[in-house]
mmCIF file of C-alpha atoms and ligand atoms in Angstrom:
data_model
loop_
_atom_site.group_PDB
_atom_site.id
_atom_site.type_symbol
_atom_site.label_atom_id
_atom_site.label_comp_id
_atom_site.label_asym_id
_atom_site.label_seq_id
_atom_site.Cartn_x
_atom_site.Cartn_y
_atom_site.Cartn_z
ATOM 1 C CA MET A 20 -148.933 34.691 266.909
ATOM 2 C CA THR A 21 -148.992 38.289 268.014
ATOM 3 C CA GLY A 22 -152.099 39.264 266.100
ATOM 4 C CA LYS A 23 -150.490 42.575 265.126
ATOM 5 C CA ASN A 24 -150.542 43.758 261.581
ATOM 6 C CA GLN A 25 -146.811 43.982 260.911
ATOM 7 C CA THR A 26 -144.420 42.706 258.293
ATOM 8 C CA VAL A 27 -143.522 39.414 259.859
ATOM 9 C CA VAL A 28 -140.001 38.130 259.457
ATOM 10 C CA SER A 29 -140.139 34.564 258.165
ATOM 11 C CA GLU A 30 -136.414 33.971 258.097
ATOM 12 C CA PHE A 31 -133.208 35.391 259.504
ATOM 13 C CA LEU A 32 -129.844 35.986 257.928
ATOM 14 C CA LEU A 33 -126.967 34.582 259.915
ATOM 15 C CA LEU A 34 -123.966 36.761 259.184
ATOM 16 C CA GLY A 35 -121.656 34.101 260.530
ATOM 17 C CA LEU A 36 -118.080 34.808 261.419
ATOM 18 C CA PRO A 37 -116.423 38.155 260.853
ATOM 19 C CA ILE A 38 -113.811 36.820 258.431
ATOM 20 C CA GLU A 39 -112.383 37.827 255.106
ATOM 21 C CA SER A 40 -113.287 35.760 252.085
ATOM 22 C CA GLU A 41 -109.672 34.597 251.466
ATOM 23 C CA GLN A 42 -109.638 32.917 254.846
ATOM 24 C CA GLN A 43 -113.045 31.348 254.285
ATOM 25 C CA ASN A 44 -111.775 28.031 252.914
ATOM 26 C CA LEU A 45 -109.039 27.672 255.479
ATOM 27 C CA LEU A 46 -111.468 28.295 258.329
ATOM 28 C CA TYR A 47 -114.019 25.982 256.756
ATOM 29 C CA ALA A 48 -111.470 23.185 256.789
ATOM 30 C CA LEU A 49 -110.501 24.037 260.359
ATOM 31 C CA PHE A 50 -114.080 23.988 261.657
ATOM 32 C CA LEU A 51 -114.919 20.842 259.745
ATOM 33 C CA THR A 52 -111.908 19.129 261.320
ATOM 34 C CA MET A 53 -112.902 20.377 264.763
ATOM 35 C CA TYR A 54 -116.464 19.172 264.334
ATOM 36 C CA VAL A 55 -115.412 15.738 263.066
ATOM 37 C CA THR A 56 -112.954 15.452 265.989
ATOM 38 C CA THR A 57 -115.722 16.357 268.439
ATOM 39 C CA VAL A 58 -118.114 13.798 266.995
ATOM 40 C CA LEU A 59 -115.566 10.984 266.783
ATOM 41 C CA GLY A 60 -113.965 11.661 270.181
ATOM 42 C CA ASN A 61 -117.283 11.769 271.991
ATOM 43 C CA LEU A 62 -118.688 8.762 270.145
ATOM 44 C CA LEU A 63 -115.587 6.775 271.054
ATOM 45 C CA ILE A 64 -116.087 7.592 274.722
ATOM 46 C CA ILE A 65 -119.786 6.669 274.692
ATOM 47 C CA LEU A 66 -118.918 3.427 272.901
ATOM 48 C CA LEU A 67 -116.152 2.512 275.362
ATOM 49 C CA ILE A 68 -118.324 3.272 278.387
ATOM 50 C CA CYS A 69 -121.230 1.217 277.049
ATOM 51 C CA LEU A 70 -119.120 -1.734 275.947
ATOM 52 C CA ASP A 71 -116.645 -2.085 278.792
ATOM 53 C CA SER A 72 -118.108 -3.320 282.068
ATOM 54 C CA HIS A 73 -115.090 -2.007 284.032
ATOM 55 C CA LEU A 74 -116.335 1.497 283.254
ATOM 56 C CA HIS A 75 -119.812 1.033 284.677
ATOM 57 C CA THR A 76 -119.135 3.298 287.654
ATOM 58 C CA SER A 77 -120.836 6.566 288.483
ATOM 59 C CA MET A 78 -117.912 8.697 287.265
ATOM 60 C CA TYR A 79 -117.962 7.108 283.824
ATOM 61 C CA LEU A 80 -121.748 7.145 283.547
ATOM 62 C CA PHE A 81 -121.624 10.900 284.080
ATOM 63 C CA LEU A 82 -118.780 11.150 281.604
ATOM 64 C CA GLY A 83 -120.787 9.181 279.043
ATOM 65 C CA ASN A 84 -123.678 11.532 279.522
ATOM 66 C CA LEU A 85 -121.373 14.551 279.255
ATOM 67 C CA SER A 86 -120.016 13.187 275.981
ATOM 68 C CA PHE A 87 -123.526 12.712 274.674
ATOM 69 C CA SER A 88 -124.391 16.246 275.670
ATOM 70 C CA ASP A 89 -121.188 17.618 274.061
ATOM 71 C CA LEU A 90 -121.959 15.780 270.871
ATOM 72 C CA CYS A 91 -125.464 17.232 270.691
ATOM 73 C CA PHE A 92 -124.339 20.689 271.803
ATOM 74 C CA SER A 93 -121.869 21.090 268.976
ATOM 75 C CA SER A 94 -124.301 19.496 266.501
ATOM 76 C CA VAL A 95 -126.776 22.272 267.255
ATOM 77 C CA THR A 96 -124.525 24.995 265.840
ATOM 78 C CA MET A 97 -121.687 23.495 263.797
ATOM 79 C CA PRO A 98 -123.493 21.828 260.840
ATOM 80 C CA LYS A 99 -125.471 25.016 260.221
ATOM 81 C CA LEU A 100 -122.319 27.143 260.473
ATOM 82 C CA LEU A 101 -120.514 24.880 258.005
ATOM 83 C CA GLN A 102 -123.457 24.926 255.620
ATOM 84 C CA ASN A 103 -123.746 28.703 255.824
ATOM 85 C CA MET A 104 -120.037 29.218 255.187
ATOM 86 C CA GLN A 105 -120.562 27.569 251.801
ATOM 87 C CA SER A 106 -123.797 29.264 250.867
ATOM 88 C CA GLU A 107 -124.364 32.590 249.139
ATOM 89 C CA PHE A 108 -127.415 33.407 251.171
ATOM 90 C CA PRO A 109 -126.882 32.188 254.730
ATOM 91 C CA SER A 110 -130.419 32.168 256.049
ATOM 92 C CA ILE A 111 -132.330 30.237 258.679
ATOM 93 C CA PRO A 112 -136.154 30.046 258.867
ATOM 94 C CA TYR A 113 -137.908 31.544 261.870
ATOM 95 C CA ALA A 114 -138.952 28.153 263.253
ATOM 96 C CA GLY A 115 -135.454 26.796 262.656
ATOM 97 C CA CYS A 116 -134.007 29.691 264.587
ATOM 98 C CA LEU A 117 -136.231 29.080 267.618
ATOM 99 C CA THR A 118 -135.534 25.344 267.461
ATOM 100 C CA GLN A 119 -131.812 26.009 267.383
ATOM 101 C CA MET A 120 -132.147 28.332 270.355
ATOM 102 C CA TYR A 121 -134.143 25.710 272.289
ATOM 103 C CA PHE A 122 -131.618 22.922 271.784
ATOM 104 C CA PHE A 123 -128.695 25.259 272.343
ATOM 105 C CA LEU A 124 -130.067 26.214 275.769
ATOM 106 C CA LEU A 125 -131.039 22.627 276.571
ATOM 107 C CA PHE A 126 -127.603 21.162 275.961
ATOM 108 C CA ALA A 127 -125.660 24.093 277.401
ATOM 109 C CA ASP A 128 -127.585 23.770 280.687
ATOM 110 C CA LEU A 129 -127.349 20.010 280.667
ATOM 111 C CA GLU A 130 -123.617 20.296 280.287
ATOM 112 C CA SER A 131 -123.355 22.599 283.264
ATOM 113 C CA PHE A 132 -125.484 20.325 285.496
ATOM 114 C CA LEU A 133 -123.451 17.297 284.479
ATOM 115 C CA LEU A 134 -120.266 19.145 285.410
ATOM 116 C CA VAL A 135 -121.810 19.646 288.865
ATOM 117 C CA ALA A 136 -122.676 15.950 289.144
ATOM 118 C CA MET A 137 -119.097 15.082 288.204
ATOM 119 C CA ALA A 138 -117.675 17.508 290.755
ATOM 120 C CA TYR A 139 -119.918 16.027 293.454
ATOM 121 C CA ASP A 140 -118.831 12.540 292.457
ATOM 122 C CA ARG A 141 -115.146 13.510 292.833
ATOM 123 C CA TYR A 142 -115.908 15.185 296.166
ATOM 124 C CA VAL A 143 -117.492 11.996 297.546
ATOM 125 C CA ALA A 144 -114.709 9.827 296.099
ATOM 126 C CA ILE A 145 -111.962 11.897 297.731
ATOM 127 C CA CYS A 146 -113.576 12.998 300.978
ATOM 128 C CA PHE A 147 -115.533 9.813 301.796
ATOM 129 C CA PRO A 148 -113.640 7.065 299.981
ATOM 130 C CA LEU A 149 -114.997 4.300 302.223
ATOM 131 C CA HIS A 150 -118.622 5.228 301.676
ATOM 132 C CA TYR A 151 -118.246 6.089 298.014
ATOM 133 C CA THR A 152 -120.199 3.132 296.618
ATOM 134 C CA THR A 153 -123.017 3.450 299.143
ATOM 135 C CA ILE A 154 -123.391 7.211 298.661
ATOM 136 C CA MET A 155 -123.188 7.170 294.864
ATOM 137 C CA SER A 156 -125.853 4.485 294.532
ATOM 138 C CA PRO A 157 -127.331 3.768 291.089
ATOM 139 C CA LYS A 158 -130.485 5.504 292.283
ATOM 140 C CA LEU A 159 -128.646 8.744 293.117
ATOM 141 C CA CYS A 160 -126.726 8.603 289.830
ATOM 142 C CA LEU A 161 -129.928 8.189 287.900
ATOM 143 C CA SER A 162 -131.524 11.141 289.685
ATOM 144 C CA LEU A 163 -128.423 13.285 289.074
ATOM 145 C CA VAL A 164 -128.927 12.633 285.364
ATOM 146 C CA VAL A 165 -132.735 12.749 285.161
ATOM 147 C CA LEU A 166 -133.227 15.872 287.286
ATOM 148 C CA PRO A 167 -131.007 18.031 285.020
ATOM 149 C CA TRP A 168 -132.916 16.774 281.963
ATOM 150 C CA VAL A 169 -136.229 17.806 283.507
ATOM 151 C CA LEU A 170 -134.939 21.186 284.715
ATOM 152 C CA THR A 171 -133.217 22.091 281.469
ATOM 153 C CA THR A 172 -136.219 21.049 279.376
ATOM 154 C CA PHE A 173 -138.386 23.511 281.288
ATOM 155 C CA HIS A 174 -135.755 26.227 281.321
ATOM 156 C CA ALA A 175 -135.133 26.047 277.579
ATOM 157 C CA MET A 176 -138.892 25.880 276.935
ATOM 158 C CA LEU A 177 -139.470 28.996 279.046
ATOM 159 C CA HIS A 178 -136.957 31.092 277.087
ATOM 160 C CA THR A 179 -138.166 29.761 273.750
ATOM 161 C CA LEU A 180 -141.825 30.517 274.496
ATOM 162 C CA LEU A 181 -140.912 33.998 275.706
ATOM 163 C CA MET A 182 -138.968 34.519 272.479
ATOM 164 C CA ALA A 183 -141.898 33.242 270.371
ATOM 165 C CA ARG A 184 -144.073 36.032 271.870
ATOM 166 C CA LEU A 185 -141.859 38.711 270.350
ATOM 167 C CA SER A 186 -142.391 40.081 266.908
ATOM 168 C CA PHE A 187 -139.626 40.811 264.452
ATOM 169 C CA CYS A 188 -140.154 43.538 261.922
ATOM 170 C CA VAL A 189 -137.779 44.647 259.214
ATOM 171 C CA ASP A 190 -134.334 43.948 260.519
ATOM 172 C CA ASN A 191 -133.568 40.229 260.235
ATOM 173 C CA VAL A 192 -129.775 40.160 260.164
ATOM 174 C CA ILE A 193 -128.220 38.272 263.079
ATOM 175 C CA PRO A 194 -124.567 39.289 263.474
ATOM 176 C CA HIS A 195 -123.648 35.857 264.827
ATOM 177 C CA PHE A 196 -123.120 32.289 263.648
ATOM 178 C CA PHE A 197 -126.130 30.823 265.426
ATOM 179 C CA CYS A 198 -129.480 32.058 266.756
ATOM 180 C CA ASP A 199 -128.151 33.534 269.943
ATOM 181 C CA MET A 200 -130.775 34.668 272.425
ATOM 182 C CA SER A 201 -129.271 38.090 273.084
ATOM 183 C CA ALA A 202 -128.748 38.769 269.381
ATOM 184 C CA LEU A 203 -132.417 37.944 268.715
ATOM 185 C CA LEU A 204 -133.547 40.212 271.537
ATOM 186 C CA LYS A 205 -131.673 43.118 269.976
ATOM 187 C CA LEU A 206 -133.497 42.564 266.663
ATOM 188 C CA SER A 207 -136.987 42.356 268.081
ATOM 189 C CA CYS A 208 -139.333 45.302 267.679
ATOM 190 C CA SER A 209 -141.533 44.449 270.669
ATOM 191 C CA ASP A 210 -140.982 45.156 274.315
ATOM 192 C CA THR A 211 -138.238 42.821 275.544
ATOM 193 C CA ARG A 212 -138.169 43.854 279.212
ATOM 194 C CA VAL A 213 -139.812 40.644 280.458
ATOM 195 C CA ASN A 214 -137.373 38.520 278.463
ATOM 196 C CA GLU A 215 -134.399 40.461 279.768
ATOM 197 C CA LEU A 216 -135.592 40.137 283.338
ATOM 198 C CA VAL A 217 -136.139 36.368 282.990
ATOM 199 C CA ILE A 218 -132.733 35.919 281.371
ATOM 200 C CA PHE A 219 -131.068 37.942 284.080
ATOM 201 C CA VAL A 220 -132.780 36.234 287.030
ATOM 202 C CA ILE A 221 -133.338 32.629 285.955
ATOM 203 C CA GLY A 222 -130.446 32.489 283.513
ATOM 204 C CA GLY A 223 -128.198 33.959 286.197
ATOM 205 C CA LEU A 224 -129.319 31.312 288.707
ATOM 206 C CA ILE A 225 -128.843 28.517 286.180
ATOM 207 C CA ILE A 226 -125.265 29.674 285.521
ATOM 208 C CA ILE A 227 -124.246 30.832 288.999
ATOM 209 C CA ILE A 228 -125.656 27.975 291.136
ATOM 210 C CA PRO A 229 -123.868 25.147 289.279
ATOM 211 C CA PHE A 230 -120.700 27.226 289.208
ATOM 212 C CA LEU A 231 -120.833 27.819 292.976
ATOM 213 C CA LEU A 232 -121.590 24.143 293.655
ATOM 214 C CA ILE A 233 -118.552 23.131 291.623
ATOM 215 C CA ILE A 234 -116.328 25.635 293.421
ATOM 216 C CA MET A 235 -117.642 24.367 296.784
ATOM 217 C CA SER A 236 -116.924 20.734 295.897
ATOM 218 C CA TYR A 237 -113.372 21.611 294.951
ATOM 219 C CA ALA A 238 -112.879 23.767 298.023
ATOM 220 C CA GLN A 239 -113.916 20.766 300.167
ATOM 221 C CA ILE A 240 -111.612 18.457 298.231
ATOM 222 C CA ILE A 241 -108.644 20.783 298.608
ATOM 223 C CA SER A 242 -109.249 21.422 302.305
ATOM 224 C CA SER A 243 -109.584 17.697 303.021
ATOM 225 C CA ILE A 244 -106.277 17.079 301.240
ATOM 226 C CA LEU A 245 -104.518 19.858 303.105
ATOM 227 C CA LYS A 246 -105.521 18.312 306.453
ATOM 228 C CA VAL A 247 -103.398 15.233 305.756
ATOM 229 C CA PRO A 248 -100.940 16.373 303.118
ATOM 230 C CA SER A 249 -99.111 13.589 301.348
ATOM 231 C CA ALA A 250 -97.448 13.593 297.974
ATOM 232 C CA ARG A 251 -99.601 10.693 296.814
ATOM 233 C CA ALA A 252 -102.886 12.343 297.779
ATOM 234 C CA ILE A 253 -101.906 15.617 296.143
ATOM 235 C CA CYS A 254 -100.965 13.792 292.947
ATOM 236 C CA LYS A 255 -104.292 12.002 292.987
ATOM 237 C CA VAL A 256 -106.185 15.235 293.334
ATOM 238 C CA PHE A 257 -104.296 16.936 290.558
ATOM 239 C CA SER A 258 -104.696 14.000 288.217
ATOM 240 C CA THR A 259 -108.427 13.657 288.757
ATOM 241 C CA CYS A 260 -109.446 17.240 289.320
ATOM 242 C CA GLY A 261 -106.924 19.386 287.448
ATOM 243 C CA SER A 262 -108.375 18.456 284.075
ATOM 244 C CA HIS A 263 -111.912 18.880 285.336
ATOM 245 C CA LEU A 264 -111.153 22.333 286.715
ATOM 246 C CA SER A 265 -109.591 23.478 283.454
ATOM 247 C CA VAL A 266 -112.715 22.542 281.485
ATOM 248 C CA VAL A 267 -114.947 24.149 284.075
ATOM 249 C CA SER A 268 -113.024 27.412 283.944
ATOM 250 C CA LEU A 269 -113.029 27.508 280.150
ATOM 251 C CA PHE A 270 -116.774 26.806 279.977
ATOM 252 C CA TYR A 271 -117.925 29.115 282.750
ATOM 253 C CA GLY A 272 -115.291 31.758 282.162
ATOM 254 C CA THR A 273 -116.543 32.436 278.646
ATOM 255 C CA ILE A 274 -120.255 32.124 279.499
ATOM 256 C CA ILE A 275 -120.053 34.418 282.505
ATOM 257 C CA GLY A 276 -117.900 36.859 280.552
ATOM 258 C CA LEU A 277 -120.446 36.925 277.739
ATOM 259 C CA TYR A 278 -123.827 36.911 279.439
ATOM 260 C CA LEU A 279 -123.309 38.362 282.859
ATOM 261 C CA CYS A 280 -120.712 41.012 282.048
ATOM 262 C CA PRO A 281 -121.815 42.278 278.641
ATOM 263 C CA SER A 282 -119.384 44.878 277.389
ATOM 264 C CA ALA A 283 -120.666 48.370 276.789
ATOM 265 C CA SER A 284 -119.210 48.529 273.304
ATOM 266 C CA ASN A 285 -120.877 46.194 270.844
ATOM 267 C CA SER A 286 -117.775 44.305 269.867
ATOM 268 C CA THR A 287 -119.208 41.520 267.772
ATOM 269 C CA VAL A 288 -115.817 40.013 266.989
ATOM 270 C CA LYS A 289 -114.955 39.492 270.637
ATOM 271 C CA GLU A 290 -118.384 38.012 271.358
ATOM 272 C CA THR A 291 -118.196 35.650 268.414
ATOM 273 C CA VAL A 292 -114.745 34.419 269.343
ATOM 274 C CA MET A 293 -115.829 33.873 272.942
ATOM 275 C CA SER A 294 -118.926 31.971 271.815
ATOM 276 C CA MET A 295 -116.687 29.856 269.628
ATOM 277 C CA MET A 296 -114.725 28.899 272.723
ATOM 278 C CA TYR A 297 -117.622 27.283 274.518
ATOM 279 C CA THR A 298 -119.673 26.057 271.583
ATOM 280 C CA VAL A 299 -116.834 24.514 269.604
ATOM 281 C CA VAL A 300 -113.653 24.240 271.619
ATOM 282 C CA THR A 301 -114.972 22.913 274.973
ATOM 283 C CA PRO A 302 -117.044 20.047 273.484
ATOM 284 C CA MET A 303 -114.035 19.069 271.398
ATOM 285 C CA LEU A 304 -111.558 19.132 274.285
ATOM 286 C CA ASN A 305 -113.767 17.438 276.909
ATOM 287 C CA PRO A 306 -113.250 13.851 275.739
ATOM 288 C CA PHE A 307 -109.481 14.317 275.519
ATOM 289 C CA ILE A 308 -109.138 16.128 278.815
ATOM 290 C CA TYR A 309 -111.339 13.791 280.803
ATOM 291 C CA SER A 310 -110.664 10.431 279.483
ATOM 292 C CA LEU A 311 -108.404 9.561 276.668
ATOM 293 C CA ARG A 312 -105.385 10.305 278.844
ATOM 294 C CA ASN A 313 -106.747 8.301 281.713
ATOM 295 C CA ARG A 314 -105.518 4.802 282.577
ATOM 296 C CA ASP A 315 -108.968 3.178 282.875
ATOM 297 C CA MET A 316 -109.937 4.501 279.479
ATOM 298 C CA LYS A 317 -106.751 3.238 277.861
ATOM 299 C CA GLY A 318 -107.406 -0.157 279.434
ATOM 300 C CA ALA A 319 -110.933 -0.100 278.059
ATOM 301 C CA LEU A 320 -109.665 0.831 274.579
ATOM 302 C CA GLY A 321 -107.363 -2.172 274.703
ATOM 303 C CA ARG A 322 -110.075 -4.498 275.981
ATOM 304 C CA VAL A 323 -112.705 -3.389 273.509
ATOM 305 C CA PHE A 324 -110.573 -3.286 270.386
ATOM 306 C CA CYS A 325 -108.055 -6.063 271.092
ATOM 307 C CA LYS A 326 -110.023 -8.592 273.078
ATOM 308 C CA LYS A 327 -107.367 -11.309 272.896
ATOM 309 C CA LYS A 328 -104.537 -9.411 274.529
ATOM 310 C CA ILE A 329 -105.138 -8.873 278.196
ATOM 311 C CA HIS A 330 -102.204 -6.595 278.955
ATOM 312 C CA PHE A 331 -102.317 -4.229 276.075
ATOM 313 C CA SER A 332 -100.511 -0.948 276.409
ATOM 314 C CA LEU A 333 -101.041 1.985 274.142
ATOM 315 C CA PRO A 334 -98.111 4.021 272.905
ATOM 316 C CA TRP A 335 -99.164 7.352 274.426
HETATM 317 C C1 NAG B 411 -126.220 8.355 281.476
HETATM 318 O O1 NAG B 411 -126.554 8.122 282.827
HETATM 319 C C2 NAG B 411 -127.504 7.095 283.053
HETATM 320 C C3 NAG B 411 -127.842 7.068 284.533
HETATM 321 O O2 NAG B 411 -126.743 7.036 285.363
HETATM 322 C C4 NAG B 411 -126.928 5.776 282.549
HETATM 323 O O3 NAG B 411 -127.858 4.729 282.735
HETATM 324 C C5 NAG B 411 -126.580 5.913 281.059
HETATM 325 O O4 NAG B 411 -125.967 4.735 280.603
HETATM 326 C C6 NAG B 411 -125.654 7.090 280.859
HETATM 327 N N1 NAG B 411 -125.447 7.288 279.423
HETATM 328 C C7 NAG B 411 -124.252 7.131 278.828
HETATM 329 C C8 NAG B 411 -124.221 7.369 277.365
HETATM 330 O O5 NAG B 411 -123.254 6.839 279.441
#
């Protein structure tokens, strides 16, 4: 690819998590449980939203898409991590590494755009309740899902092609549990200035713009509530937006902390734990935070699984 006569690295070693071998089995069981929970929780939500016609509203269509994206996002890193924890020689081929990086970027971006769409949806629902159905038309909903797909496909492709330009020489040990872009850049023996610039500028925009849009939506929601304060309205806001805000802060807090404020000291442990937060913990918590505690979802569970009973109440 580069045409240079160098020893070309054909595979990378993923060092995985900085853990002692006694804890290996315990952590393996923990991560396996977390991954299975993520898959089942998100599948349940997609299933409920597809099967129950009461949930065919814009909010739930976005939620269904978020669940899909969560499911894929954790499937990009977790199966490989679990496999590597059991193997003596935890390697990943060069092409596999770039593929993992591509899908990691794709689903991470998609997730952040969907969080924006959901924040906008809540903003319209609370600030313009009478025009909600006309504003959030099926056409707008579709574009709010399709546009992110197009944008993220190009964004992930850009970083992956820029990474494919680089050559890797002798050092092929990635001190991480997946093919992280910044870890790969540190290993490369070619000039990485262009990559760093693109990550800083475009990556920064792709993280900062959605984050600002979400903050703006919530600022509007809060200011519209404070104009006519009533206990009922405040309750409504906290029930619909509190959970959303907590996911948003967990997701963006760790990403911004990791990529935009890199620490001077190379503390791999801290970085790995923070990456764990948004690659494993957020996709697992999303379905529970957004929906399984919500009345419409419980109704849908009852309707889908116990069709005969109309008023079915779940014990939680
Ligand atoms: C994702 O969004 C699109 C457009 O709004 C919708 O047609 C589709 O059913 C959604 N997917 C899921 C899994 O909910």
